[in-house]
Short mmCIF file of C-alpha atoms and ligand atoms in Angstrom, two decimals:
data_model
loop_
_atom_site.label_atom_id
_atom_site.label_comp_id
_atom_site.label_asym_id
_atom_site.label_seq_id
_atom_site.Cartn_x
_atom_site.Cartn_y
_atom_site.Cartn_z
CA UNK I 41 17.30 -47.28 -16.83
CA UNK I 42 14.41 -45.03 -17.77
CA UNK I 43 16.24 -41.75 -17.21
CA UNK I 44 19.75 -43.47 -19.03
CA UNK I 45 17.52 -44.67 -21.91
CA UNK I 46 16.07 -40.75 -22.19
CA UNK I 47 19.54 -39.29 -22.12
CA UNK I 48 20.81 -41.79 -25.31
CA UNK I 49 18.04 -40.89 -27.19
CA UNK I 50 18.56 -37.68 -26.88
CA UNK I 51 21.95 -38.08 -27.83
CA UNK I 52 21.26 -39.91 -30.38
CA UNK I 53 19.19 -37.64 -32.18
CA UNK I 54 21.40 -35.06 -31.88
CA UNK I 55 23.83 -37.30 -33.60
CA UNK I 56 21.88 -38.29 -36.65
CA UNK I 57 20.37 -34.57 -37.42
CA UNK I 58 23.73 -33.10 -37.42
CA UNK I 59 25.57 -36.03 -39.17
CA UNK I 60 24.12 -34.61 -42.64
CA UNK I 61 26.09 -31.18 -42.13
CA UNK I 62 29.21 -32.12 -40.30
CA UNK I 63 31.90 -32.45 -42.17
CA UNK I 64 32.33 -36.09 -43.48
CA UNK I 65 35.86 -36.75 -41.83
CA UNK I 66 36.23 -35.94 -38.36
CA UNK I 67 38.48 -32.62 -37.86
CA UNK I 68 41.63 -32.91 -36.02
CA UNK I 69 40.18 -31.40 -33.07
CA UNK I 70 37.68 -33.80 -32.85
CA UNK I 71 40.64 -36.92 -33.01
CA UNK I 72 42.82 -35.33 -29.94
CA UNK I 73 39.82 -35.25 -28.54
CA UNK I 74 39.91 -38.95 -28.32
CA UNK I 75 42.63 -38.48 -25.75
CA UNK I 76 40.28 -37.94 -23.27
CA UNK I 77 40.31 -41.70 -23.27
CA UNK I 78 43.78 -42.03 -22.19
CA UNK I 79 43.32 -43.30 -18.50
CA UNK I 80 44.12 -45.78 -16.30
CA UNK I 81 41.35 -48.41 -15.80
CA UNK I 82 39.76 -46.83 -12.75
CA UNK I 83 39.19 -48.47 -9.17
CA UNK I 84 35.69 -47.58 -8.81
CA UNK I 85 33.64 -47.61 -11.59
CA UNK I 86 31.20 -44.64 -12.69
CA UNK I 87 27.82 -44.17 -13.37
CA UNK I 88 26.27 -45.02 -16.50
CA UNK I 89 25.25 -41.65 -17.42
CA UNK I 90 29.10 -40.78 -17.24
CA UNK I 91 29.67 -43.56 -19.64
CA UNK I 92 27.58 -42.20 -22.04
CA UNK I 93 28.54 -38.65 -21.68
CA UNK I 94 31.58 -39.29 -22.58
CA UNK I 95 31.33 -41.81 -24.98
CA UNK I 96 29.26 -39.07 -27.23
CA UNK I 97 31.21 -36.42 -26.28
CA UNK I 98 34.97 -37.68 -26.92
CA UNK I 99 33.50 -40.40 -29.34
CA UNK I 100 30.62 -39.12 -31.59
CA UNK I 101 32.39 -36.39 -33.27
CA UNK I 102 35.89 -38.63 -33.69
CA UNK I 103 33.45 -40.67 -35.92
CA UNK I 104 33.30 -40.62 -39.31
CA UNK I 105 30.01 -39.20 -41.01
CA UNK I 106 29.52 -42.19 -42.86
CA UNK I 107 25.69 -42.58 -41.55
CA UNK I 108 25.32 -39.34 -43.53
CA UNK I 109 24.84 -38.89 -47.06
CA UNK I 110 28.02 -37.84 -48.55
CA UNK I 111 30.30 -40.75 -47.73
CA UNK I 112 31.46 -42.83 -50.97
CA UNK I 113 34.38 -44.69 -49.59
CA UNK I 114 34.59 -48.67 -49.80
CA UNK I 115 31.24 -49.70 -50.29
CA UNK I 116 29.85 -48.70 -46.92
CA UNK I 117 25.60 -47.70 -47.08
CA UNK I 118 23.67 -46.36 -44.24
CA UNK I 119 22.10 -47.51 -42.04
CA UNK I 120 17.79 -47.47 -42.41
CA UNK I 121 16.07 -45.51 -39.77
CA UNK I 122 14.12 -48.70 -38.93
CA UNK I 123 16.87 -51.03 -39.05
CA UNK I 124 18.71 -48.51 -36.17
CA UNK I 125 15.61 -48.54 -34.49
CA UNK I 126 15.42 -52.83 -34.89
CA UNK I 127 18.59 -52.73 -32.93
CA UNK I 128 17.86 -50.83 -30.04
CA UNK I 129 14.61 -53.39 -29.57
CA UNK I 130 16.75 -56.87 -30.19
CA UNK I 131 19.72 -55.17 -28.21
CA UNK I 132 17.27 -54.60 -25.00
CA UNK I 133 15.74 -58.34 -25.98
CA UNK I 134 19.42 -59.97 -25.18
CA UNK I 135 18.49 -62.94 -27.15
CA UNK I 136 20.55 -66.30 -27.39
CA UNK I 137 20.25 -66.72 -31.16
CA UNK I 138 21.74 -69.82 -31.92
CA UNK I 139 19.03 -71.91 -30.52
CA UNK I 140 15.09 -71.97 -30.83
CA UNK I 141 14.96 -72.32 -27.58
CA UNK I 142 16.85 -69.98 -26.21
CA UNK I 143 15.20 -67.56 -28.46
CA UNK I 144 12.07 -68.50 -30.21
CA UNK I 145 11.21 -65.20 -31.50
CA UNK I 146 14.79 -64.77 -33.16
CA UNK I 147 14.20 -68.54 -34.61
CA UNK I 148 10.90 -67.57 -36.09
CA UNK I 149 12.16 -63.83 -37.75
CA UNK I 150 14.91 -65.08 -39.18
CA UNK I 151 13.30 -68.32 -40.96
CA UNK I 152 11.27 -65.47 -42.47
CA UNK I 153 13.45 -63.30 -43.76
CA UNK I 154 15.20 -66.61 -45.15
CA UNK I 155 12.24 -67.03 -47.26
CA UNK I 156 12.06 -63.17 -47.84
CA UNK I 157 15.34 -63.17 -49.45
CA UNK I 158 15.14 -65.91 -51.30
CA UNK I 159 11.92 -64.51 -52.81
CA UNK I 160 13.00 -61.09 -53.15
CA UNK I 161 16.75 -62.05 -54.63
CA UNK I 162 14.55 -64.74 -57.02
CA UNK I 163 16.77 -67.81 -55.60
CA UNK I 164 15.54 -71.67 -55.21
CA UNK I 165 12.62 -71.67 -52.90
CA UNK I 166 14.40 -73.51 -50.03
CA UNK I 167 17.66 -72.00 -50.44
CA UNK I 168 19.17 -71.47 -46.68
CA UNK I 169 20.56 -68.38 -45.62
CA UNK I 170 22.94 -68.09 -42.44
CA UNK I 171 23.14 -64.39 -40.65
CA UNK I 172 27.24 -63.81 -39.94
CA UNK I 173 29.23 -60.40 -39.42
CA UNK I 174 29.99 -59.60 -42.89
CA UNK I 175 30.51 -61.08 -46.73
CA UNK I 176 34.49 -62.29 -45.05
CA UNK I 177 32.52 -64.23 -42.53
CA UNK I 178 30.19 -65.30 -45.30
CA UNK I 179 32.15 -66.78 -47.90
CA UNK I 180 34.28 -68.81 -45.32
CA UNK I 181 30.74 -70.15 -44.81
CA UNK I 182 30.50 -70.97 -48.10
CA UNK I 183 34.16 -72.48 -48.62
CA UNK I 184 33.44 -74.82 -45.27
CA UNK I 185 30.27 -75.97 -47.00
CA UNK I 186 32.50 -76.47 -50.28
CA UNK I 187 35.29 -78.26 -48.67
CA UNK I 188 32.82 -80.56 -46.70
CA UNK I 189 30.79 -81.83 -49.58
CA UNK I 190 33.69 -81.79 -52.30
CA UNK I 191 35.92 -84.23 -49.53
CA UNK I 192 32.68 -86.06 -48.60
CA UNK I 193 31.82 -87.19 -52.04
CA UNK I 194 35.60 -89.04 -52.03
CA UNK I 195 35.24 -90.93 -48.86
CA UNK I 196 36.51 -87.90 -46.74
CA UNK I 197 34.92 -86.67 -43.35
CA UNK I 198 36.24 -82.83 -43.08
CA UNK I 199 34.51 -82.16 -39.86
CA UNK I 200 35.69 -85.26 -38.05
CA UNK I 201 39.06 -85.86 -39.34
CA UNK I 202 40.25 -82.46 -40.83
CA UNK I 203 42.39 -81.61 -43.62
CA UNK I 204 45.73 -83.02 -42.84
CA UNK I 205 46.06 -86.35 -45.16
CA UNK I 206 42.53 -85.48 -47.37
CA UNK I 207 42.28 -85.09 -51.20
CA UNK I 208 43.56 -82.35 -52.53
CA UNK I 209 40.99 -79.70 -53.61
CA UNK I 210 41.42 -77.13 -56.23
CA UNK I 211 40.21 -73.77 -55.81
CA UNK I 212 39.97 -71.22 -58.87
CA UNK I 213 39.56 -67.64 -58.74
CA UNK I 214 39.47 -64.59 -60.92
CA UNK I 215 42.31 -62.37 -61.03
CA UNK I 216 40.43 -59.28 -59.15
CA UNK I 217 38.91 -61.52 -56.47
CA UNK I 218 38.51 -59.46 -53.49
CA UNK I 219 41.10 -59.35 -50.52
CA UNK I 220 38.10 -60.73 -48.07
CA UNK I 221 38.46 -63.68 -50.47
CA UNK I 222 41.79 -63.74 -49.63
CA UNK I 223 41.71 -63.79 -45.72
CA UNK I 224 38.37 -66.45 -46.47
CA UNK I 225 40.95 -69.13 -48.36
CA UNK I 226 43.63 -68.84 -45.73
CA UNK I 227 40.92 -69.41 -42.47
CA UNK I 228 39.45 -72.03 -44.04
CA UNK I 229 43.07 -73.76 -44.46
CA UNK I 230 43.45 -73.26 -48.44
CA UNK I 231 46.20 -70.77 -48.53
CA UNK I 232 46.05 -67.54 -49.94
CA UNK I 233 48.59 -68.68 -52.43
CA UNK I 234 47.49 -72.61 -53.50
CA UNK I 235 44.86 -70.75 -56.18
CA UNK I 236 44.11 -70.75 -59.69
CA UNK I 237 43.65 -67.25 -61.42
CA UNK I 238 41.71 -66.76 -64.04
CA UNK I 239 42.61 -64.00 -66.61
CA UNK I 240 40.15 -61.27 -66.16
CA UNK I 241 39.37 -58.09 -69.06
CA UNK I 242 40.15 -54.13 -68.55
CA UNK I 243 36.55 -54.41 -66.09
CA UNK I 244 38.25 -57.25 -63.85
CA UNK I 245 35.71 -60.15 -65.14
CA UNK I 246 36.78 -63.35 -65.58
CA UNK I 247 37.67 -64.05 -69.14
CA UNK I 248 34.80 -67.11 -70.23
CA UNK I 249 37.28 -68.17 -73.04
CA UNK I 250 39.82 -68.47 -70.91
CA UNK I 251 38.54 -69.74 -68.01
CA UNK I 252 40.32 -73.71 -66.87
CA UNK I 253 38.91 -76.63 -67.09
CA UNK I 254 37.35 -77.78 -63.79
CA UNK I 255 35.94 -80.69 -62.16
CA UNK I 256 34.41 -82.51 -59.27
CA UNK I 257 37.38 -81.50 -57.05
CA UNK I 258 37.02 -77.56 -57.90
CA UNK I 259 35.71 -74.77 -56.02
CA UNK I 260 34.91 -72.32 -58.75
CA UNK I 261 34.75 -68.81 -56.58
CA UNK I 262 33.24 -66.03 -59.03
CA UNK I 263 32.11 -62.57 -58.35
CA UNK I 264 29.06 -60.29 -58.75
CA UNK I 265 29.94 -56.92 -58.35
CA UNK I 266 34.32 -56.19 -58.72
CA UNK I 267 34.95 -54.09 -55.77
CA UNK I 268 36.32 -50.90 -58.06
CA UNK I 269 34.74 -51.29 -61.22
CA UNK I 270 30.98 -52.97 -60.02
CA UNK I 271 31.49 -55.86 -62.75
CA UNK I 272 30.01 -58.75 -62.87
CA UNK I 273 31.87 -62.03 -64.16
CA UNK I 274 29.81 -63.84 -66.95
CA UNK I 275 27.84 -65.91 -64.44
CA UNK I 276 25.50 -67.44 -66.70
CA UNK I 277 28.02 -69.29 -68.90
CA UNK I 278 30.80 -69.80 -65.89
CA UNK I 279 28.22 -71.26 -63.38
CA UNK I 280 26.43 -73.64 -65.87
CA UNK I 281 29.57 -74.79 -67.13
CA UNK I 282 31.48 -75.60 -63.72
CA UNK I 283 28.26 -76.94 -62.53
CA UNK I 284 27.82 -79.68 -65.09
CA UNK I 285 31.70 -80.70 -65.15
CA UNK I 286 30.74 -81.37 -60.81
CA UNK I 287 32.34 -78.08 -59.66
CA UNK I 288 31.38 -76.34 -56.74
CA UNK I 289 30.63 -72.72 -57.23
CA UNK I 290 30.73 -69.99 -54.60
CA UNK I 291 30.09 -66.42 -56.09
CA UNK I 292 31.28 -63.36 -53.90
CA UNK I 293 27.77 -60.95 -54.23
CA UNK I 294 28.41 -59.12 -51.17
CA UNK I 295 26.97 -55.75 -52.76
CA UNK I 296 26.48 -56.70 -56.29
CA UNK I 297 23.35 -59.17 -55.51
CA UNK I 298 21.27 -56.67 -54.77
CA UNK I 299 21.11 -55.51 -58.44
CA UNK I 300 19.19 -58.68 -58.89
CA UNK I 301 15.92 -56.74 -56.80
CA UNK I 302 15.48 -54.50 -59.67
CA UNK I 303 13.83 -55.47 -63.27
CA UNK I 304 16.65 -53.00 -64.83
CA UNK I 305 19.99 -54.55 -63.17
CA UNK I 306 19.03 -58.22 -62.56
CA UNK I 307 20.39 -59.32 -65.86
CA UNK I 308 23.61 -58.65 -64.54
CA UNK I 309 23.42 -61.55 -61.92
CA UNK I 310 21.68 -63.71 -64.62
CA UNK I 311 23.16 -67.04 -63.29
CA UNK I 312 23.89 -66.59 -59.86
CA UNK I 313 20.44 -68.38 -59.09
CA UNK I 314 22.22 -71.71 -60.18
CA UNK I 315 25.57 -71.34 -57.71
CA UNK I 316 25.94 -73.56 -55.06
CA UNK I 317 26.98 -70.73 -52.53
CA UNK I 318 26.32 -67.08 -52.73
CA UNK I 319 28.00 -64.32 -49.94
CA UNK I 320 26.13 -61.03 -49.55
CA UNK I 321 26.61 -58.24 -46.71
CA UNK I 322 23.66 -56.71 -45.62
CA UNK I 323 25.34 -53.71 -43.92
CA UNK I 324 26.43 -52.46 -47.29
CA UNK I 325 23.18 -52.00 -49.46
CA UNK I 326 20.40 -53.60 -47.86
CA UNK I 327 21.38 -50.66 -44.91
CA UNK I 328 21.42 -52.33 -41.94
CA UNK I 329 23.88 -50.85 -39.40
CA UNK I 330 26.91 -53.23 -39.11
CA UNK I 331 27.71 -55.62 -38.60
CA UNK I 332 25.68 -58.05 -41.00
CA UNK I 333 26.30 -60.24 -43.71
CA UNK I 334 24.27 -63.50 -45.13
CA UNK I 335 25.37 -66.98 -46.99
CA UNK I 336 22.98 -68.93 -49.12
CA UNK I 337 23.53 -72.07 -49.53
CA UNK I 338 21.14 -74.38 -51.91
CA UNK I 339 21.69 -77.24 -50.37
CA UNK I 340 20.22 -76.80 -46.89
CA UNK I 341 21.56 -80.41 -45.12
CA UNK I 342 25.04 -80.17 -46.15
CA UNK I 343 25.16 -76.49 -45.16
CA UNK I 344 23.56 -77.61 -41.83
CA UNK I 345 26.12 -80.50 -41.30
CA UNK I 346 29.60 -78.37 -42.45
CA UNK I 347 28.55 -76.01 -39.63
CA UNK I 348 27.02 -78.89 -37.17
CA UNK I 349 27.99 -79.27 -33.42
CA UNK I 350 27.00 -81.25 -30.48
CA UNK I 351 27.06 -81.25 -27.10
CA UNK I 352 24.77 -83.23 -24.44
CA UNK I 353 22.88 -79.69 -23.46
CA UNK I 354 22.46 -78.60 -27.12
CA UNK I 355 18.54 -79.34 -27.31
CA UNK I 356 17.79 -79.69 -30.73
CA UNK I 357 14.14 -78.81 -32.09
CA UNK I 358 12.53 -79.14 -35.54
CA UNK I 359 12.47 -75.41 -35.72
CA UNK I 360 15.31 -73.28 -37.24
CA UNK I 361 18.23 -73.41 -34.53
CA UNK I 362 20.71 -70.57 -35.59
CA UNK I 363 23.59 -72.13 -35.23
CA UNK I 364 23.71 -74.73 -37.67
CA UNK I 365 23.72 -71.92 -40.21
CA UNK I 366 26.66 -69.64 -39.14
CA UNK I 367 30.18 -70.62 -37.39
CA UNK I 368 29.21 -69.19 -34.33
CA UNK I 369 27.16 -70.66 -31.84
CA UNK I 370 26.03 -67.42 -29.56
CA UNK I 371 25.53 -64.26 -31.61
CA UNK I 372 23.15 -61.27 -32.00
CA UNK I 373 19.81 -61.75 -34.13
CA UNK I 374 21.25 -60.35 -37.09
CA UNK I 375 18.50 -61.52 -38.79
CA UNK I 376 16.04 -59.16 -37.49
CA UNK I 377 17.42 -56.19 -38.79
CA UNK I 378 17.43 -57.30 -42.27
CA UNK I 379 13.70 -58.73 -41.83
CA UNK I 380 13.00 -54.87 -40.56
CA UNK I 381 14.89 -53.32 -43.39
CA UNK I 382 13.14 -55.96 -46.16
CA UNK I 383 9.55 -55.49 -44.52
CA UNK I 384 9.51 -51.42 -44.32
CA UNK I 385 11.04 -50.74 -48.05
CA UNK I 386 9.03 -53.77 -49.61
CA UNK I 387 9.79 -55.35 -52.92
CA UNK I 388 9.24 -51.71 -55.07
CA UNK I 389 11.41 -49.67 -52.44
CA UNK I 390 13.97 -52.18 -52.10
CA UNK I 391 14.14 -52.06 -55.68
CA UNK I 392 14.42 -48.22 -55.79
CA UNK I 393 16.93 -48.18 -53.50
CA UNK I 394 19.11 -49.82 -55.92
CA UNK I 395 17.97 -48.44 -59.19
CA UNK I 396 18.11 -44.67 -57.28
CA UNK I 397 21.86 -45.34 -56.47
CA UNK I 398 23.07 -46.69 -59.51
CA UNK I 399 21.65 -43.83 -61.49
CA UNK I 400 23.32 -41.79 -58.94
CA UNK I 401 26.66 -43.28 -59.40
CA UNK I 402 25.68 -42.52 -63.14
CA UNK I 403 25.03 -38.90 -62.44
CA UNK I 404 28.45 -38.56 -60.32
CA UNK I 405 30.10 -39.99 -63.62
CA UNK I 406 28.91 -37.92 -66.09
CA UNK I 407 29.10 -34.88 -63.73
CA UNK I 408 32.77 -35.14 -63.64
CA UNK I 409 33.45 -36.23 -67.36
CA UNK I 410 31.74 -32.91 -68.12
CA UNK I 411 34.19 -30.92 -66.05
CA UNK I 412 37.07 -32.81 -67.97
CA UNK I 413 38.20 -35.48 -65.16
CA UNK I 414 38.46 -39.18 -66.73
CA UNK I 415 36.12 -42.31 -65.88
CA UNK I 416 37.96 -45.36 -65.78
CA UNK I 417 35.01 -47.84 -65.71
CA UNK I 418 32.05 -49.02 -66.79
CA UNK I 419 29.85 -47.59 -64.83
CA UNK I 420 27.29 -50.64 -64.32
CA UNK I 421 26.35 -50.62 -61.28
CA UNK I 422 27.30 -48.12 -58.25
CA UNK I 423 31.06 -47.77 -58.57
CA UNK I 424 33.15 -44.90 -60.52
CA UNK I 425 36.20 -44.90 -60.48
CA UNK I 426 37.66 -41.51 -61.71
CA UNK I 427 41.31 -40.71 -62.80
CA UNK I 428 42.77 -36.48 -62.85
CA UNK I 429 45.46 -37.17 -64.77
CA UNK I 430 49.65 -38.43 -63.35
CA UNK I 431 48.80 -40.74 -60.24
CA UNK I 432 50.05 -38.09 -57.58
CA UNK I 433 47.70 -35.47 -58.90
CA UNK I 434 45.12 -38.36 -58.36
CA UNK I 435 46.09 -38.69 -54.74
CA UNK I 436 46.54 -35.08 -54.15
CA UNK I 437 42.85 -34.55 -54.78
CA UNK I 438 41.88 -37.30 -52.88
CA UNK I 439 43.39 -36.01 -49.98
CA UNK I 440 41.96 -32.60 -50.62
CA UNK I 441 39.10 -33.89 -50.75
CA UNK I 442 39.15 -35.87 -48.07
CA UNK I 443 40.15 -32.74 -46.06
CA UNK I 444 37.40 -30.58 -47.20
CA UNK I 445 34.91 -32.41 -45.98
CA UNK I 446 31.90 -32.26 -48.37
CA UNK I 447 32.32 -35.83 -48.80
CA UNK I 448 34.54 -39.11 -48.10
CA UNK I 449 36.18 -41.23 -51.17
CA UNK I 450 38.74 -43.20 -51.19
CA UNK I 451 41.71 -44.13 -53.72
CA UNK I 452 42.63 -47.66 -55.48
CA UNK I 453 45.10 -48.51 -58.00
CA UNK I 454 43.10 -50.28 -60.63
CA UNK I 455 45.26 -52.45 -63.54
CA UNK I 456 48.14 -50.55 -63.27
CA UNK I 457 46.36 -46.76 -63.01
CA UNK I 458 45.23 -44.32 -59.75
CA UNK I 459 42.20 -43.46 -59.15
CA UNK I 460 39.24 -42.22 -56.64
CA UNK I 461 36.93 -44.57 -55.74
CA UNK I 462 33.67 -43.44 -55.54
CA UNK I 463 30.98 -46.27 -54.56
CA UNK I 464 27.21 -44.27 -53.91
CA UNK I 465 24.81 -46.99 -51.36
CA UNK I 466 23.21 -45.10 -48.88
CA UNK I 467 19.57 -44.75 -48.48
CA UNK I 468 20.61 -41.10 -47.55
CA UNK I 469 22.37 -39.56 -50.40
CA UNK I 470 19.64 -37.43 -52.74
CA UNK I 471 20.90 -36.11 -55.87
CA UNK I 472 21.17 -33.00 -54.36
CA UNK I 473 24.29 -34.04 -52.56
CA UNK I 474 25.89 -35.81 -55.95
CA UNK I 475 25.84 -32.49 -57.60
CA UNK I 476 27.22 -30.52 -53.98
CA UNK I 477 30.28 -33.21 -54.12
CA UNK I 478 30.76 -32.88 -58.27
CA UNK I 479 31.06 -29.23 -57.52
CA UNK I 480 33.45 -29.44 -54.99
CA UNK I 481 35.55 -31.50 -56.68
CA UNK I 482 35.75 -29.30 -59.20
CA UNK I 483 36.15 -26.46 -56.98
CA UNK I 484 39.18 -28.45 -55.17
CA UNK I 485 40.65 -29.04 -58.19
CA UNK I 486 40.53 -25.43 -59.63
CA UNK I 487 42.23 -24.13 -56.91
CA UNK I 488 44.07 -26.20 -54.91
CA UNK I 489 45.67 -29.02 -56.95
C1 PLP K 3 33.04 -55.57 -48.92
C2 PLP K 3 33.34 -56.77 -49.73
C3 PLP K 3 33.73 -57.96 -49.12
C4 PLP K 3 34.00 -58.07 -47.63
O1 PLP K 3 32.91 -57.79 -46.88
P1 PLP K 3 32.97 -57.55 -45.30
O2 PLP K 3 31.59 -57.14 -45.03
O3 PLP K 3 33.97 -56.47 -45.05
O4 PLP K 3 33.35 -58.82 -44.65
C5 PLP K 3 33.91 -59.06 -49.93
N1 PLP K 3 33.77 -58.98 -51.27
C6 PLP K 3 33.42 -57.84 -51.89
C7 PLP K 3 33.25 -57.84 -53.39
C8 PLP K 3 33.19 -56.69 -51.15
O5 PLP K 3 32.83 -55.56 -51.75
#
């Protein structure tokens, strides 16, 4: 173990001081390398070392960089040297999460960083948060919760009796709700289709003027954050309203919350603090390697009952048992990274973090208006999304840049027009590297495209 341990820390090293000067996407060379994996399942197994070997050296440099500082595709962040180093510790620890215990020490950490968050994202004191895999995971959390207390109030046990023969529910959305939205309503037994759009404006918010009536049997689902543009829907007037008409509301946050740790961007979520359920990832811009995303839910007993079980060997305690605040019962202490990534930046760097990006993303727009290319947005947040002109010319630079390898964006079609997507949230990225990757754009468009 000792000499195995030695040899992946090694590697690892190796891996994170190069993956700053690699190039971003992995070269073709590097994916036939992956070949090497083409083999039947072997007879006798090997030894761990050869594991490793060639894990790092078929795998590592198939990966893409984007634990480096030039990657701007999705909405993707690093991953916080302490929050990698968290993981190696809990990983060794093989904890049981889901109950105290089975795991005492993950109970206790992750009741803290509960009340961290709440604290640092200025919710209800109270408020329970659930650790899942991502903001997907996280607002099915939220839509169980939903359907259980909506179908509850008329006489309707969800958990025990399902959904076939129950009151209908509706469920309203804004026209640019996210796709994870999408996959959310159909596992949770909605349908994809069985929604209510709301009209949204040239940013993809919802439209307050034109937003439908609701009532007791609605799940309002708004946004904070619009997965191109960064907008937020007007969450003040949208969640007050729903609210007092006996709406549920579920806002998708799962990068756009984190404005709400900085003075400058918090008036952006000004609202959110009233929702009934909120989904965030944590792998995206708290940086915390994936995969890690967290629900809050206000009301702690109904969140606790939509994801209750029971079985005679389930020994229940007074303290925090993890899994009566995710869907899964067994799971890694998720929470521990994000109580490691909260407790080394503290409320100031957390809050820098934020503010550093968006006025990165605000550089990276400005940068390339000045060489001529066209922003699309608003540029509120951390998103830009940036048009060069007929949408193949678009996606020929994309690709170019892609295959340079100074840096990793994507594309998107947004309200009819193509354009890169550019989203800045690692810890990583210094301004140094916005103005290497506005420069070769430019470059790649002078004399390629
Ligand atoms: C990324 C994202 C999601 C999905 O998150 P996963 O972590 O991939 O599950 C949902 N909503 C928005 C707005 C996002 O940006």
């Amino acid at each position: 173990m000792d000499e195995l341990l030695e040899d992946v820390s090694q590697r690892v090293r190796e891996y994170l001081s190069g993956v700053s000067n690699r190039s971003v996407a992995p070269s073709t060379g590097a994916l036939e390398g992956l070949s090497n994996f083409d083999f039947r399942y072997p007879e006798t197994g090997r030894s761990a070392r050869e594991v490793i070997h060639m894990l790092d050296r078929h795998g590592s440099p198939a990966t893409v960089a984007s634990a480096g500082p030039r990657y701007f595709g999705f909405v993707v962040g690093g991953a916080l040297p302490v929050t990698v180093a968290a993981n190696h510790l809990v990983t060794a620890w093989d904890q049981l999460s889901g109950l105290y215990v089975a795991s005492p020490v993950v109970g206790k950490i992750e009741s803290v960083a509960e009340k961290w968050l709440a604290d640092a994202l200025s919710f209800q004191e109270g408020t329970a948060a659930g650790f899942v895999t991502g903001a997907t995971m996280a607002n099915f959390s939220g839509l169980v919760t939903a359907r259980s207390v909506l179908l509850k109030r008329q006489g309707w046990d969800a958990e025990e009796d399902g959904l076939f023969g129950a009151p209908e529910l509706t469920v309203v959305v804004g026209d640019e709700y996210h796709a994870s939205m999408k996959k959310a309503l159909s596992l949770v037994g909605f349908g994809r289709s069985r929604v209510v759009r709301a009209p949204v404006d040239t940013q993809g918010r919802i439209i307050a003027s034109s937003f439908p009536e609701t009532d007791e049997n609605t799940i309002v689902c708004l946004q904070a954050g619009n997965v191109n543009t960064g907008a937020f829907d007007p969450l003040e007037e949208l969640v007050d309203r729903a609210r007092s008409s006996g709406s549920w509301v579920h806002v998708d946050a799962a990068f756009g919350l984190w404005a709400r740790v900085s003075d400058r961007y918090k008036h952006l979520t000004d609202g959110i603090e009233n929702a009934d359920s909120v989904a965030t990832d944590a792998h995206k811009w708290l940086n915390v390697p994936y995969d890690s995303g967290i629900i809050f839910v206000r009301d702690r007993q109904a969140f606790n009952h939509a994801m209750s079980s029971s079985a005679a060997y389930l020994i229940e305690g007074e303290r925090r048992d993890g899994y009566k605040y995710a869907p899964e019962m067994s799971r890694r202490p998720r929470g521990i990274e994000v109580w490691a990534a909260l407790l080394s930046l503290g409320r100031s760097g957390l809050a820098e973090l934020v503010e550093r990006n968006c006025a990165q993303a605000a550089r990276f727009a400005a940068g390339l208006q000045s060489h001529g290319f066209k922003v699309l947005n608003d540029v509120v947040l951390n998103q830009v999304l940036v048009s060069f002109g007929e949408s193949d010319r678009t996606k020929r630079v994309i690709e170019a840049v892609q295959n340079d390898g100074t840096m990793w964006v994507g594309g998107t079609e947004w309200q009819g027009q193509t354009a890169m997507r550019i989203s800045v949230s690692s810890w990583l990225t210094s301004d140094e590297d916005i103005d290497m990757c506005i420069d070769a754009i430019a470059r790649i468009v002078r004399e390629e495209i």
